[in-house]
Amino acid sequence: HKRSADRHWLCADLAYCSLRRMGMKRVVLFILIIMLIPVFAICAFGEEPAQQYIQYSPFEGEHLIDRYGLLTEEEQQAIEELAKQVSEQRECGIYVMIVEDYKELYKHRAIFKVNYTYYHEHNLGWGEERDGVMLLLSMKERDFSFFVYGDRAEHALNHYGQIQLENSFIGKLGRNLWYDGVQAFVSCCDRFLELAQEGTPVRRSATPGIVIS
């Protein structure tokens, strides 16, 4: 019972912005070009020191762990309370972890493996099945991964649902809107879990451009 999404959110935001400015006739050319530059985009951003972001006090709650100090104290409390409320109401644990470098948690592991290992080693999740969704942000190179575990969580967030979840927050993170991005993640989890509880989980429509919800 595991699903994941690992991305570099700067690249995702660049791709999104570039596609919006292009006509459909130029998409193929864009794809060929973008395949040549991801290393450049990641490395160029990686050269910027982590201290470029304002750092506040670290915070470790039940649902939010901000070891980097990315959010203000008020924002940390707001996310902690929101995630706790959603977890209890939807019976599915919602978690956000923010660190400077995910490699410091478990060396020689990919970011998804770090997310997966932390979730299980700390016995996260709701109930006996330990249903949950966890977002991991790593600030050093702007990496992220979210992890979906358990039948209830996977029913609400199948592959298509995970794509929609990612779309809800990735653009905000790409614009350094940290609180807005994290809040969007938690709120989107809430909405998708609510729809699943009502018997109408988000699914890809057979008609292009229409979402069944």
JSON list of C-alpha atoms in Angstrom, two decimals:
[
{"chain": "A", "resi": 1, "resn": "HIS", "atom": "CA", "xyz": [0.00, 0.00, 0.00]},
{"chain": "A", "resi": 2, "resn": "LYS", "atom": "CA", "xyz": [2.22, 2.79, -1.11]},
{"chain": "A", "resi": 3, "resn": "ARG", "atom": "CA", "xyz": [2.20, 5.46, -3.76]},
{"chain": "A", "resi": 4, "resn": "SER", "atom": "CA", "xyz": [4.49, 8.40, -4.16]},
{"chain": "A", "resi": 5, "resn": "ALA", "atom": "CA", "xyz": [5.36, 11.47, -6.17]},
{"chain": "A", "resi": 6, "resn": "ASP", "atom": "CA", "xyz": [8.89, 12.83, -6.24]},
{"chain": "A", "resi": 7, "resn": "ARG", "atom": "CA", "xyz": [9.63, 16.05, -8.05]},
{"chain": "A", "resi": 8, "resn": "HIS", "atom": "CA", "xyz": [11.88, 19.07, -8.20]},
{"chain": "A", "resi": 9, "resn": "TRP", "atom": "CA", "xyz": [9.32, 21.83, -7.85]},
{"chain": "A", "resi": 10, "resn": "LEU", "atom": "CA", "xyz": [11.32, 24.57, -9.57]},
{"chain": "A", "resi": 11, "resn": "CYS", "atom": "CA", "xyz": [11.47, 22.51, -12.77]},
{"chain": "A", "resi": 12, "resn": "ALA", "atom": "CA", "xyz": [7.77, 21.71, -12.51]},
{"chain": "A", "resi": 13, "resn": "ASP", "atom": "CA", "xyz": [6.91, 25.39, -12.16]},
{"chain": "A", "resi": 14, "resn": "LEU", "atom": "CA", "xyz": [9.16, 26.37, -15.09]},
{"chain": "A", "resi": 15, "resn": "ALA", "atom": "CA", "xyz": [7.55, 23.73, -17.27]},
{"chain": "A", "resi": 16, "resn": "TYR", "atom": "CA", "xyz": [4.06, 24.86, -16.30]},
{"chain": "A", "resi": 17, "resn": "CYS", "atom": "CA", "xyz": [4.78, 28.52, -17.00]},
{"chain": "A", "resi": 18, "resn": "SER", "atom": "CA", "xyz": [6.48, 27.75, -20.29]},
{"chain": "A", "resi": 19, "resn": "LEU", "atom": "CA", "xyz": [3.62, 25.59, -21.53]},
{"chain": "A", "resi": 20, "resn": "ARG", "atom": "CA", "xyz": [1.09, 28.30, -20.78]},
{"chain": "A", "resi": 21, "resn": "ARG", "atom": "CA", "xyz": [2.96, 30.72, -23.03]},
{"chain": "A", "resi": 22, "resn": "MET", "atom": "CA", "xyz": [3.24, 28.26, -25.93]},
{"chain": "A", "resi": 23, "resn": "GLY", "atom": "CA", "xyz": [0.78, 27.26, -28.60]},
{"chain": "A", "resi": 24, "resn": "MET", "atom": "CA", "xyz": [0.10, 23.56, -29.07]},
{"chain": "A", "resi": 25, "resn": "LYS", "atom": "CA", "xyz": [2.22, 23.50, -32.24]},
{"chain": "A", "resi": 26, "resn": "ARG", "atom": "CA", "xyz": [5.29, 24.31, -30.19]},
{"chain": "A", "resi": 27, "resn": "VAL", "atom": "CA", "xyz": [4.77, 21.76, -27.39]},
{"chain": "A", "resi": 28, "resn": "VAL", "atom": "CA", "xyz": [6.77, 19.03, -29.14]},
{"chain": "A", "resi": 29, "resn": "LEU", "atom": "CA", "xyz": [9.71, 21.40, -29.64]},
{"chain": "A", "resi": 30, "resn": "PHE", "atom": "CA", "xyz": [9.44, 22.47, -26.00]},
{"chain": "A", "resi": 31, "resn": "ILE", "atom": "CA", "xyz": [9.57, 18.86, -24.81]},
{"chain": "A", "resi": 32, "resn": "LEU", "atom": "CA", "xyz": [12.70, 18.21, -26.86]},
{"chain": "A", "resi": 33, "resn": "ILE", "atom": "CA", "xyz": [14.35, 21.32, -25.46]},
{"chain": "A", "resi": 34, "resn": "ILE", "atom": "CA", "xyz": [13.33, 20.79, -21.82]},
{"chain": "A", "resi": 35, "resn": "MET", "atom": "CA", "xyz": [14.89, 17.31, -21.89]},
{"chain": "A", "resi": 36, "resn": "LEU", "atom": "CA", "xyz": [18.25, 19.00, -22.36]},
{"chain": "A", "resi": 37, "resn": "ILE", "atom": "CA", "xyz": [18.05, 21.41, -19.43]},
{"chain": "A", "resi": 38, "resn": "PRO", "atom": "CA", "xyz": [16.78, 19.71, -16.23]},
{"chain": "A", "resi": 39, "resn": "VAL", "atom": "CA", "xyz": [20.30, 19.22, -14.88]},
{"chain": "A", "resi": 40, "resn": "PHE", "atom": "CA", "xyz": [21.05, 22.86, -15.48]},
{"chain": "A", "resi": 41, "resn": "ALA", "atom": "CA", "xyz": [17.87, 24.02, -13.79]},
{"chain": "A", "resi": 42, "resn": "ILE", "atom": "CA", "xyz": [18.46, 21.85, -10.73]},
{"chain": "A", "resi": 43, "resn": "CYS", "atom": "CA", "xyz": [22.16, 22.63, -10.45]},
{"chain": "A", "resi": 44, "resn": "ALA", "atom": "CA", "xyz": [21.69, 26.35, -10.94]},
{"chain": "A", "resi": 45, "resn": "PHE", "atom": "CA", "xyz": [19.12, 26.46, -8.17]},
{"chain": "A", "resi": 46, "resn": "GLY", "atom": "CA", "xyz": [21.21, 24.17, -6.01]},
{"chain": "A", "resi": 47, "resn": "GLU", "atom": "CA", "xyz": [24.07, 26.66, -6.05]},
{"chain": "A", "resi": 48, "resn": "GLU", "atom": "CA", "xyz": [21.98, 29.10, -4.05]},
{"chain": "A", "resi": 49, "resn": "PRO", "atom": "CA", "xyz": [22.63, 28.71, -0.30]},
{"chain": "A", "resi": 50, "resn": "ALA", "atom": "CA", "xyz": [19.80, 27.47, 1.91]},
{"chain": "A", "resi": 51, "resn": "GLN", "atom": "CA", "xyz": [20.12, 30.70, 3.92]},
{"chain": "A", "resi": 52, "resn": "GLN", "atom": "CA", "xyz": [18.47, 32.60, 1.08]},
{"chain": "A", "resi": 53, "resn": "TYR", "atom": "CA", "xyz": [15.15, 31.80, 2.78]},
{"chain": "A", "resi": 54, "resn": "ILE", "atom": "CA", "xyz": [14.13, 33.52, 5.99]},
{"chain": "A", "resi": 55, "resn": "GLN", "atom": "CA", "xyz": [14.34, 30.93, 8.76]},
{"chain": "A", "resi": 56, "resn": "TYR", "atom": "CA", "xyz": [12.15, 30.99, 11.84]},
{"chain": "A", "resi": 57, "resn": "SER", "atom": "CA", "xyz": [12.09, 28.75, 14.88]},
{"chain": "A", "resi": 58, "resn": "PRO", "atom": "CA", "xyz": [11.89, 24.99, 14.28]},
{"chain": "A", "resi": 59, "resn": "PHE", "atom": "CA", "xyz": [8.61, 23.32, 15.21]},
{"chain": "A", "resi": 60, "resn": "GLU", "atom": "CA", "xyz": [7.76, 19.68, 15.93]},
{"chain": "A", "resi": 61, "resn": "GLY", "atom": "CA", "xyz": [4.11, 18.89, 16.33]},
{"chain": "A", "resi": 62, "resn": "GLU", "atom": "CA", "xyz": [2.02, 15.79, 15.79]},
{"chain": "A", "resi": 63, "resn": "HIS", "atom": "CA", "xyz": [1.22, 16.61, 12.16]},
{"chain": "A", "resi": 64, "resn": "LEU", "atom": "CA", "xyz": [3.73, 19.30, 11.19]},
{"chain": "A", "resi": 65, "resn": "ILE", "atom": "CA", "xyz": [7.47, 18.94, 11.63]},
{"chain": "A", "resi": 66, "resn": "ASP", "atom": "CA", "xyz": [9.27, 22.08, 10.48]},
{"chain": "A", "resi": 67, "resn": "ARG", "atom": "CA", "xyz": [12.88, 21.42, 11.37]},
{"chain": "A", "resi": 68, "resn": "TYR", "atom": "CA", "xyz": [14.05, 24.01, 8.89]},
{"chain": "A", "resi": 69, "resn": "GLY", "atom": "CA", "xyz": [11.97, 26.83, 10.35]},
{"chain": "A", "resi": 70, "resn": "LEU", "atom": "CA", "xyz": [10.38, 27.68, 7.00]},
{"chain": "A", "resi": 71, "resn": "LEU", "atom": "CA", "xyz": [7.08, 28.88, 8.45]},
{"chain": "A", "resi": 72, "resn": "THR", "atom": "CA", "xyz": [6.42, 31.51, 11.07]},
{"chain": "A", "resi": 73, "resn": "GLU", "atom": "CA", "xyz": [5.22, 30.44, 14.50]},
{"chain": "A", "resi": 74, "resn": "GLU", "atom": "CA", "xyz": [1.68, 31.53, 13.64]},
{"chain": "A", "resi": 75, "resn": "GLU", "atom": "CA", "xyz": [1.76, 29.62, 10.36]},
{"chain": "A", "resi": 76, "resn": "GLN", "atom": "CA", "xyz": [3.16, 26.51, 12.04]},
{"chain": "A", "resi": 77, "resn": "GLN", "atom": "CA", "xyz": [0.36, 26.49, 14.59]},
{"chain": "A", "resi": 78, "resn": "ALA", "atom": "CA", "xyz": [-2.25, 27.06, 11.88]},
{"chain": "A", "resi": 79, "resn": "ILE", "atom": "CA", "xyz": [-0.99, 24.14, 9.76]},
{"chain": "A", "resi": 80, "resn": "GLU", "atom": "CA", "xyz": [-0.68, 21.87, 12.79]},
{"chain": "A", "resi": 81, "resn": "GLU", "atom": "CA", "xyz": [-4.27, 22.59, 13.83]},
{"chain": "A", "resi": 82, "resn": "LEU", "atom": "CA", "xyz": [-5.63, 22.26, 10.28]},
{"chain": "A", "resi": 83, "resn": "ALA", "atom": "CA", "xyz": [-3.84, 18.95, 9.66]},
{"chain": "A", "resi": 84, "resn": "LYS", "atom": "CA", "xyz": [-5.01, 17.59, 13.01]},
{"chain": "A", "resi": 85, "resn": "GLN", "atom": "CA", "xyz": [-8.60, 18.60, 12.29]},
{"chain": "A", "resi": 86, "resn": "VAL", "atom": "CA", "xyz": [-8.54, 17.01, 8.83]},
{"chain": "A", "resi": 87, "resn": "SER", "atom": "CA", "xyz": [-6.92, 13.83, 10.18]},
{"chain": "A", "resi": 88, "resn": "GLU", "atom": "CA", "xyz": [-9.56, 13.38, 12.85]},
{"chain": "A", "resi": 89, "resn": "GLN", "atom": "CA", "xyz": [-12.50, 14.25, 10.63]},
{"chain": "A", "resi": 90, "resn": "ARG", "atom": "CA", "xyz": [-11.40, 12.09, 7.68]},
{"chain": "A", "resi": 91, "resn": "GLU", "atom": "CA", "xyz": [-9.77, 9.32, 9.78]},
{"chain": "A", "resi": 92, "resn": "CYS", "atom": "CA", "xyz": [-6.60, 9.60, 7.74]},
{"chain": "A", "resi": 93, "resn": "GLY", "atom": "CA", "xyz": [-3.36, 11.06, 9.08]},
{"chain": "A", "resi": 94, "resn": "ILE", "atom": "CA", "xyz": [-2.13, 14.16, 7.24]},
{"chain": "A", "resi": 95, "resn": "TYR", "atom": "CA", "xyz": [1.53, 15.07, 7.79]},
{"chain": "A", "resi": 96, "resn": "VAL", "atom": "CA", "xyz": [4.01, 17.67, 6.56]},
{"chain": "A", "resi": 97, "resn": "MET", "atom": "CA", "xyz": [7.75, 17.52, 7.23]},
{"chain": "A", "resi": 98, "resn": "ILE", "atom": "CA", "xyz": [10.16, 20.31, 6.24]},
{"chain": "A", "resi": 99, "resn": "VAL", "atom": "CA", "xyz": [13.92, 19.79, 6.47]},
{"chain": "A", "resi": 100, "resn": "GLU", "atom": "CA", "xyz": [17.04, 21.45, 5.13]},
{"chain": "A", "resi": 101, "resn": "ASP", "atom": "CA", "xyz": [18.34, 18.31, 3.42]},
{"chain": "A", "resi": 102, "resn": "TYR", "atom": "CA", "xyz": [16.47, 15.00, 3.34]},
{"chain": "A", "resi": 103, "resn": "LYS", "atom": "CA", "xyz": [19.79, 13.14, 3.00]},
{"chain": "A", "resi": 104, "resn": "GLU", "atom": "CA", "xyz": [20.58, 14.03, 6.60]},
{"chain": "A", "resi": 105, "resn": "LEU", "atom": "CA", "xyz": [17.65, 11.89, 7.78]},
{"chain": "A", "resi": 106, "resn": "TYR", "atom": "CA", "xyz": [18.71, 8.65, 6.11]},
{"chain": "A", "resi": 107, "resn": "LYS", "atom": "CA", "xyz": [21.92, 8.70, 4.12]},
{"chain": "A", "resi": 108, "resn": "HIS", "atom": "CA", "xyz": [22.20, 7.13, 0.67]},
{"chain": "A", "resi": 109, "resn": "ARG", "atom": "CA", "xyz": [18.45, 6.97, 0.14]},
{"chain": "A", "resi": 110, "resn": "ALA", "atom": "CA", "xyz": [16.24, 8.66, -2.44]},
{"chain": "A", "resi": 111, "resn": "ILE", "atom": "CA", "xyz": [13.75, 11.21, -1.15]},
{"chain": "A", "resi": 112, "resn": "PHE", "atom": "CA", "xyz": [10.78, 8.85, -1.49]},
{"chain": "A", "resi": 113, "resn": "LYS", "atom": "CA", "xyz": [12.63, 6.18, 0.48]},
{"chain": "A", "resi": 114, "resn": "VAL", "atom": "CA", "xyz": [13.35, 8.75, 3.18]},
{"chain": "A", "resi": 115, "resn": "ASN", "atom": "CA", "xyz": [9.67, 9.73, 3.32]},
{"chain": "A", "resi": 116, "resn": "TYR", "atom": "CA", "xyz": [8.54, 6.09, 3.34]},
{"chain": "A", "resi": 117, "resn": "THR", "atom": "CA", "xyz": [11.08, 5.05, 6.00]},
{"chain": "A", "resi": 118, "resn": "TYR", "atom": "CA", "xyz": [10.28, 7.97, 8.33]},
{"chain": "A", "resi": 119, "resn": "TYR", "atom": "CA", "xyz": [6.54, 7.28, 8.06]},
{"chain": "A", "resi": 120, "resn": "HIS", "atom": "CA", "xyz": [6.91, 3.65, 9.05]},
{"chain": "A", "resi": 121, "resn": "GLU", "atom": "CA", "xyz": [9.67, 4.03, 11.64]},
{"chain": "A", "resi": 122, "resn": "HIS", "atom": "CA", "xyz": [7.60, 6.64, 13.48]},
{"chain": "A", "resi": 123, "resn": "ASN", "atom": "CA", "xyz": [4.40, 4.58, 13.16]},
{"chain": "A", "resi": 124, "resn": "LEU", "atom": "CA", "xyz": [2.47, 7.39, 11.51]},
{"chain": "A", "resi": 125, "resn": "GLY", "atom": "CA", "xyz": [-1.04, 7.02, 10.13]},
{"chain": "A", "resi": 126, "resn": "TRP", "atom": "CA", "xyz": [-4.60, 6.66, 11.39]},
{"chain": "A", "resi": 127, "resn": "GLY", "atom": "CA", "xyz": [-6.02, 3.55, 13.01]},
{"chain": "A", "resi": 128, "resn": "GLU", "atom": "CA", "xyz": [-4.84, -0.02, 12.69]},
{"chain": "A", "resi": 129, "resn": "GLU", "atom": "CA", "xyz": [-4.35, 0.33, 8.95]},
{"chain": "A", "resi": 130, "resn": "ARG", "atom": "CA", "xyz": [-2.29, 3.51, 9.53]},
{"chain": "A", "resi": 131, "resn": "ASP", "atom": "CA", "xyz": [-3.88, 5.38, 6.61]},
{"chain": "A", "resi": 132, "resn": "GLY", "atom": "CA", "xyz": [-2.13, 8.63, 5.84]},
{"chain": "A", "resi": 133, "resn": "VAL", "atom": "CA", "xyz": [-0.61, 11.11, 3.43]},
{"chain": "A", "resi": 134, "resn": "MET", "atom": "CA", "xyz": [2.78, 12.68, 4.13]},
{"chain": "A", "resi": 135, "resn": "LEU", "atom": "CA", "xyz": [4.49, 15.56, 2.31]},
{"chain": "A", "resi": 136, "resn": "LEU", "atom": "CA", "xyz": [8.26, 15.94, 2.67]},
{"chain": "A", "resi": 137, "resn": "LEU", "atom": "CA", "xyz": [9.94, 19.21, 1.62]},
{"chain": "A", "resi": 138, "resn": "SER", "atom": "CA", "xyz": [13.73, 19.42, 1.39]},
{"chain": "A", "resi": 139, "resn": "MET", "atom": "CA", "xyz": [14.90, 23.01, 1.08]},
{"chain": "A", "resi": 140, "resn": "LYS", "atom": "CA", "xyz": [18.53, 22.56, 0.02]},
{"chain": "A", "resi": 141, "resn": "GLU", "atom": "CA", "xyz": [17.65, 21.63, -3.55]},
{"chain": "A", "resi": 142, "resn": "ARG", "atom": "CA", "xyz": [13.90, 22.30, -3.41]},
{"chain": "A", "resi": 143, "resn": "ASP", "atom": "CA", "xyz": [12.95, 18.63, -3.60]},
{"chain": "A", "resi": 144, "resn": "PHE", "atom": "CA", "xyz": [9.67, 17.14, -2.45]},
{"chain": "A", "resi": 145, "resn": "SER", "atom": "CA", "xyz": [7.91, 13.82, -2.12]},
{"chain": "A", "resi": 146, "resn": "PHE", "atom": "CA", "xyz": [4.47, 12.88, -0.91]},
{"chain": "A", "resi": 147, "resn": "PHE", "atom": "CA", "xyz": [3.55, 9.41, 0.25]},
{"chain": "A", "resi": 148, "resn": "VAL", "atom": "CA", "xyz": [0.07, 7.85, 0.29]},
{"chain": "A", "resi": 149, "resn": "TYR", "atom": "CA", "xyz": [-0.51, 4.79, 2.48]},
{"chain": "A", "resi": 150, "resn": "GLY", "atom": "CA", "xyz": [-3.49, 2.58, 3.30]},
{"chain": "A", "resi": 151, "resn": "ASP", "atom": "CA", "xyz": [-6.71, 1.59, 1.56]},
{"chain": "A", "resi": 152, "resn": "ARG", "atom": "CA", "xyz": [-8.68, 4.64, 2.67]},
{"chain": "A", "resi": 153, "resn": "ALA", "atom": "CA", "xyz": [-5.99, 7.06, 1.54]},
{"chain": "A", "resi": 154, "resn": "GLU", "atom": "CA", "xyz": [-5.36, 5.28, -1.75]},
{"chain": "A", "resi": 155, "resn": "HIS", "atom": "CA", "xyz": [-9.08, 5.14, -2.52]},
{"chain": "A", "resi": 156, "resn": "ALA", "atom": "CA", "xyz": [-9.29, 8.91, -2.16]},
{"chain": "A", "resi": 157, "resn": "LEU", "atom": "CA", "xyz": [-5.96, 9.54, -3.90]},
{"chain": "A", "resi": 158, "resn": "ASN", "atom": "CA", "xyz": [-5.45, 7.13, -6.75]},
{"chain": "A", "resi": 159, "resn": "HIS", "atom": "CA", "xyz": [-2.87, 7.94, -9.43]},
{"chain": "A", "resi": 160, "resn": "TYR", "atom": "CA", "xyz": [-5.07, 10.58, -11.04]},
{"chain": "A", "resi": 161, "resn": "GLY", "atom": "CA", "xyz": [-5.97, 12.03, -7.65]},
{"chain": "A", "resi": 162, "resn": "GLN", "atom": "CA", "xyz": [-2.31, 12.34, -6.77]},
{"chain": "A", "resi": 163, "resn": "ILE", "atom": "CA", "xyz": [-1.66, 14.32, -9.93]},
{"chain": "A", "resi": 164, "resn": "GLN", "atom": "CA", "xyz": [-4.46, 16.71, -8.97]},
{"chain": "A", "resi": 165, "resn": "LEU", "atom": "CA", "xyz": [-3.11, 16.93, -5.42]},
{"chain": "A", "resi": 166, "resn": "GLU", "atom": "CA", "xyz": [0.33, 17.84, -6.72]},
{"chain": "A", "resi": 167, "resn": "ASN", "atom": "CA", "xyz": [-1.16, 20.49, -9.00]},
{"chain": "A", "resi": 168, "resn": "SER", "atom": "CA", "xyz": [-2.88, 22.08, -6.01]},
{"chain": "A", "resi": 169, "resn": "PHE", "atom": "CA", "xyz": [0.37, 23.10, -4.29]},
{"chain": "A", "resi": 170, "resn": "ILE", "atom": "CA", "xyz": [3.35, 22.79, -6.65]},
{"chain": "A", "resi": 171, "resn": "GLY", "atom": "CA", "xyz": [2.90, 26.20, -8.29]},
{"chain": "A", "resi": 172, "resn": "LYS", "atom": "CA", "xyz": [2.74, 27.94, -4.93]},
{"chain": "A", "resi": 173, "resn": "LEU", "atom": "CA", "xyz": [5.95, 26.30, -3.74]},
{"chain": "A", "resi": 174, "resn": "GLY", "atom": "CA", "xyz": [7.59, 27.24, -7.04]},
{"chain": "A", "resi": 175, "resn": "ARG", "atom": "CA", "xyz": [6.79, 30.89, -6.24]},
{"chain": "A", "resi": 176, "resn": "ASN", "atom": "CA", "xyz": [8.11, 30.57, -2.66]},
{"chain": "A", "resi": 177, "resn": "LEU", "atom": "CA", "xyz": [4.61, 30.87, -1.20]},
{"chain": "A", "resi": 178, "resn": "TRP", "atom": "CA", "xyz": [5.44, 28.39, 1.53]},
{"chain": "A", "resi": 179, "resn": "TYR", "atom": "CA", "xyz": [2.42, 28.70, 3.79]},
{"chain": "A", "resi": 180, "resn": "ASP", "atom": "CA", "xyz": [0.00, 28.85, 0.87]},
{"chain": "A", "resi": 181, "resn": "GLY", "atom": "CA", "xyz": [1.57, 25.75, -0.66]},
{"chain": "A", "resi": 182, "resn": "VAL", "atom": "CA", "xyz": [1.48, 23.68, 2.53]},
{"chain": "A", "resi": 183, "resn": "GLN", "atom": "CA", "xyz": [-2.05, 24.83, 3.33]},
{"chain": "A", "resi": 184, "resn": "ALA", "atom": "CA", "xyz": [-3.15, 23.90, -0.21]},
{"chain": "A", "resi": 185, "resn": "PHE", "atom": "CA", "xyz": [-1.72, 20.41, 0.27]},
{"chain": "A", "resi": 186, "resn": "VAL", "atom": "CA", "xyz": [-3.62, 19.84, 3.52]},
{"chain": "A", "resi": 187, "resn": "SER", "atom": "CA", "xyz": [-6.84, 21.38, 2.20]},
{"chain": "A", "resi": 188, "resn": "CYS", "atom": "CA", "xyz": [-6.74, 19.35, -1.00]},
{"chain": "A", "resi": 189, "resn": "CYS", "atom": "CA", "xyz": [-6.25, 16.15, 1.00]},
{"chain": "A", "resi": 190, "resn": "ASP", "atom": "CA", "xyz": [-9.28, 17.15, 3.06]},
{"chain": "A", "resi": 191, "resn": "ARG", "atom": "CA", "xyz": [-11.45, 17.73, -0.01]},
{"chain": "A", "resi": 192, "resn": "PHE", "atom": "CA", "xyz": [-10.45, 14.51, -1.76]},
{"chain": "A", "resi": 193, "resn": "LEU", "atom": "CA", "xyz": [-10.94, 12.43, 1.39]},
{"chain": "A", "resi": 194, "resn": "GLU", "atom": "CA", "xyz": [-14.34, 14.08, 1.91]},
{"chain": "A", "resi": 195, "resn": "LEU", "atom": "CA", "xyz": [-15.41, 13.18, -1.62]},
{"chain": "A", "resi": 196, "resn": "ALA", "atom": "CA", "xyz": [-14.28, 9.61, -1.09]},
{"chain": "A", "resi": 197, "resn": "GLN", "atom": "CA", "xyz": [-16.27, 9.41, 2.16]},
{"chain": "A", "resi": 198, "resn": "GLU", "atom": "CA", "xyz": [-19.34, 10.59, 0.24]},
{"chain": "A", "resi": 199, "resn": "GLY", "atom": "CA", "xyz": [-18.87, 7.84, -2.31]},
{"chain": "A", "resi": 200, "resn": "THR", "atom": "CA", "xyz": [-17.70, 10.11, -5.13]},
{"chain": "A", "resi": 201, "resn": "PRO", "atom": "CA", "xyz": [-13.88, 9.92, -5.15]},
{"chain": "A", "resi": 202, "resn": "VAL", "atom": "CA", "xyz": [-12.04, 12.05, -7.70]},
{"chain": "A", "resi": 203, "resn": "ARG", "atom": "CA", "xyz": [-11.54, 10.05, -10.88]},
{"chain": "A", "resi": 204, "resn": "ARG", "atom": "CA", "xyz": [-10.48, 10.82, -14.43]},
{"chain": "A", "resi": 205, "resn": "SER", "atom": "CA", "xyz": [-13.49, 11.50, -16.60]},
{"chain": "A", "resi": 206, "resn": "ALA", "atom": "CA", "xyz": [-14.09, 9.59, -19.82]},
{"chain": "A", "resi": 207, "resn": "THR", "atom": "CA", "xyz": [-14.78, 12.98, -21.35]},
{"chain": "A", "resi": 208, "resn": "PRO", "atom": "CA", "xyz": [-11.56, 15.04, -21.80]},
{"chain": "A", "resi": 209, "resn": "GLY", "atom": "CA", "xyz": [-11.42, 18.16, -19.68]},
{"chain": "A", "resi": 210, "resn": "ILE", "atom": "CA", "xyz": [-14.08, 17.10, -17.18]},
{"chain": "A", "resi": 211, "resn": "VAL", "atom": "CA", "xyz": [-13.38, 15.81, -13.69]},
{"chain": "A", "resi": 212, "resn": "ILE", "atom": "CA", "xyz": [-15.85, 13.49, -12.00]},
{"chain": "A", "resi": 213, "resn": "SER", "atom": "CA", "xyz": [-16.08, 14.38, -8.34]}
]
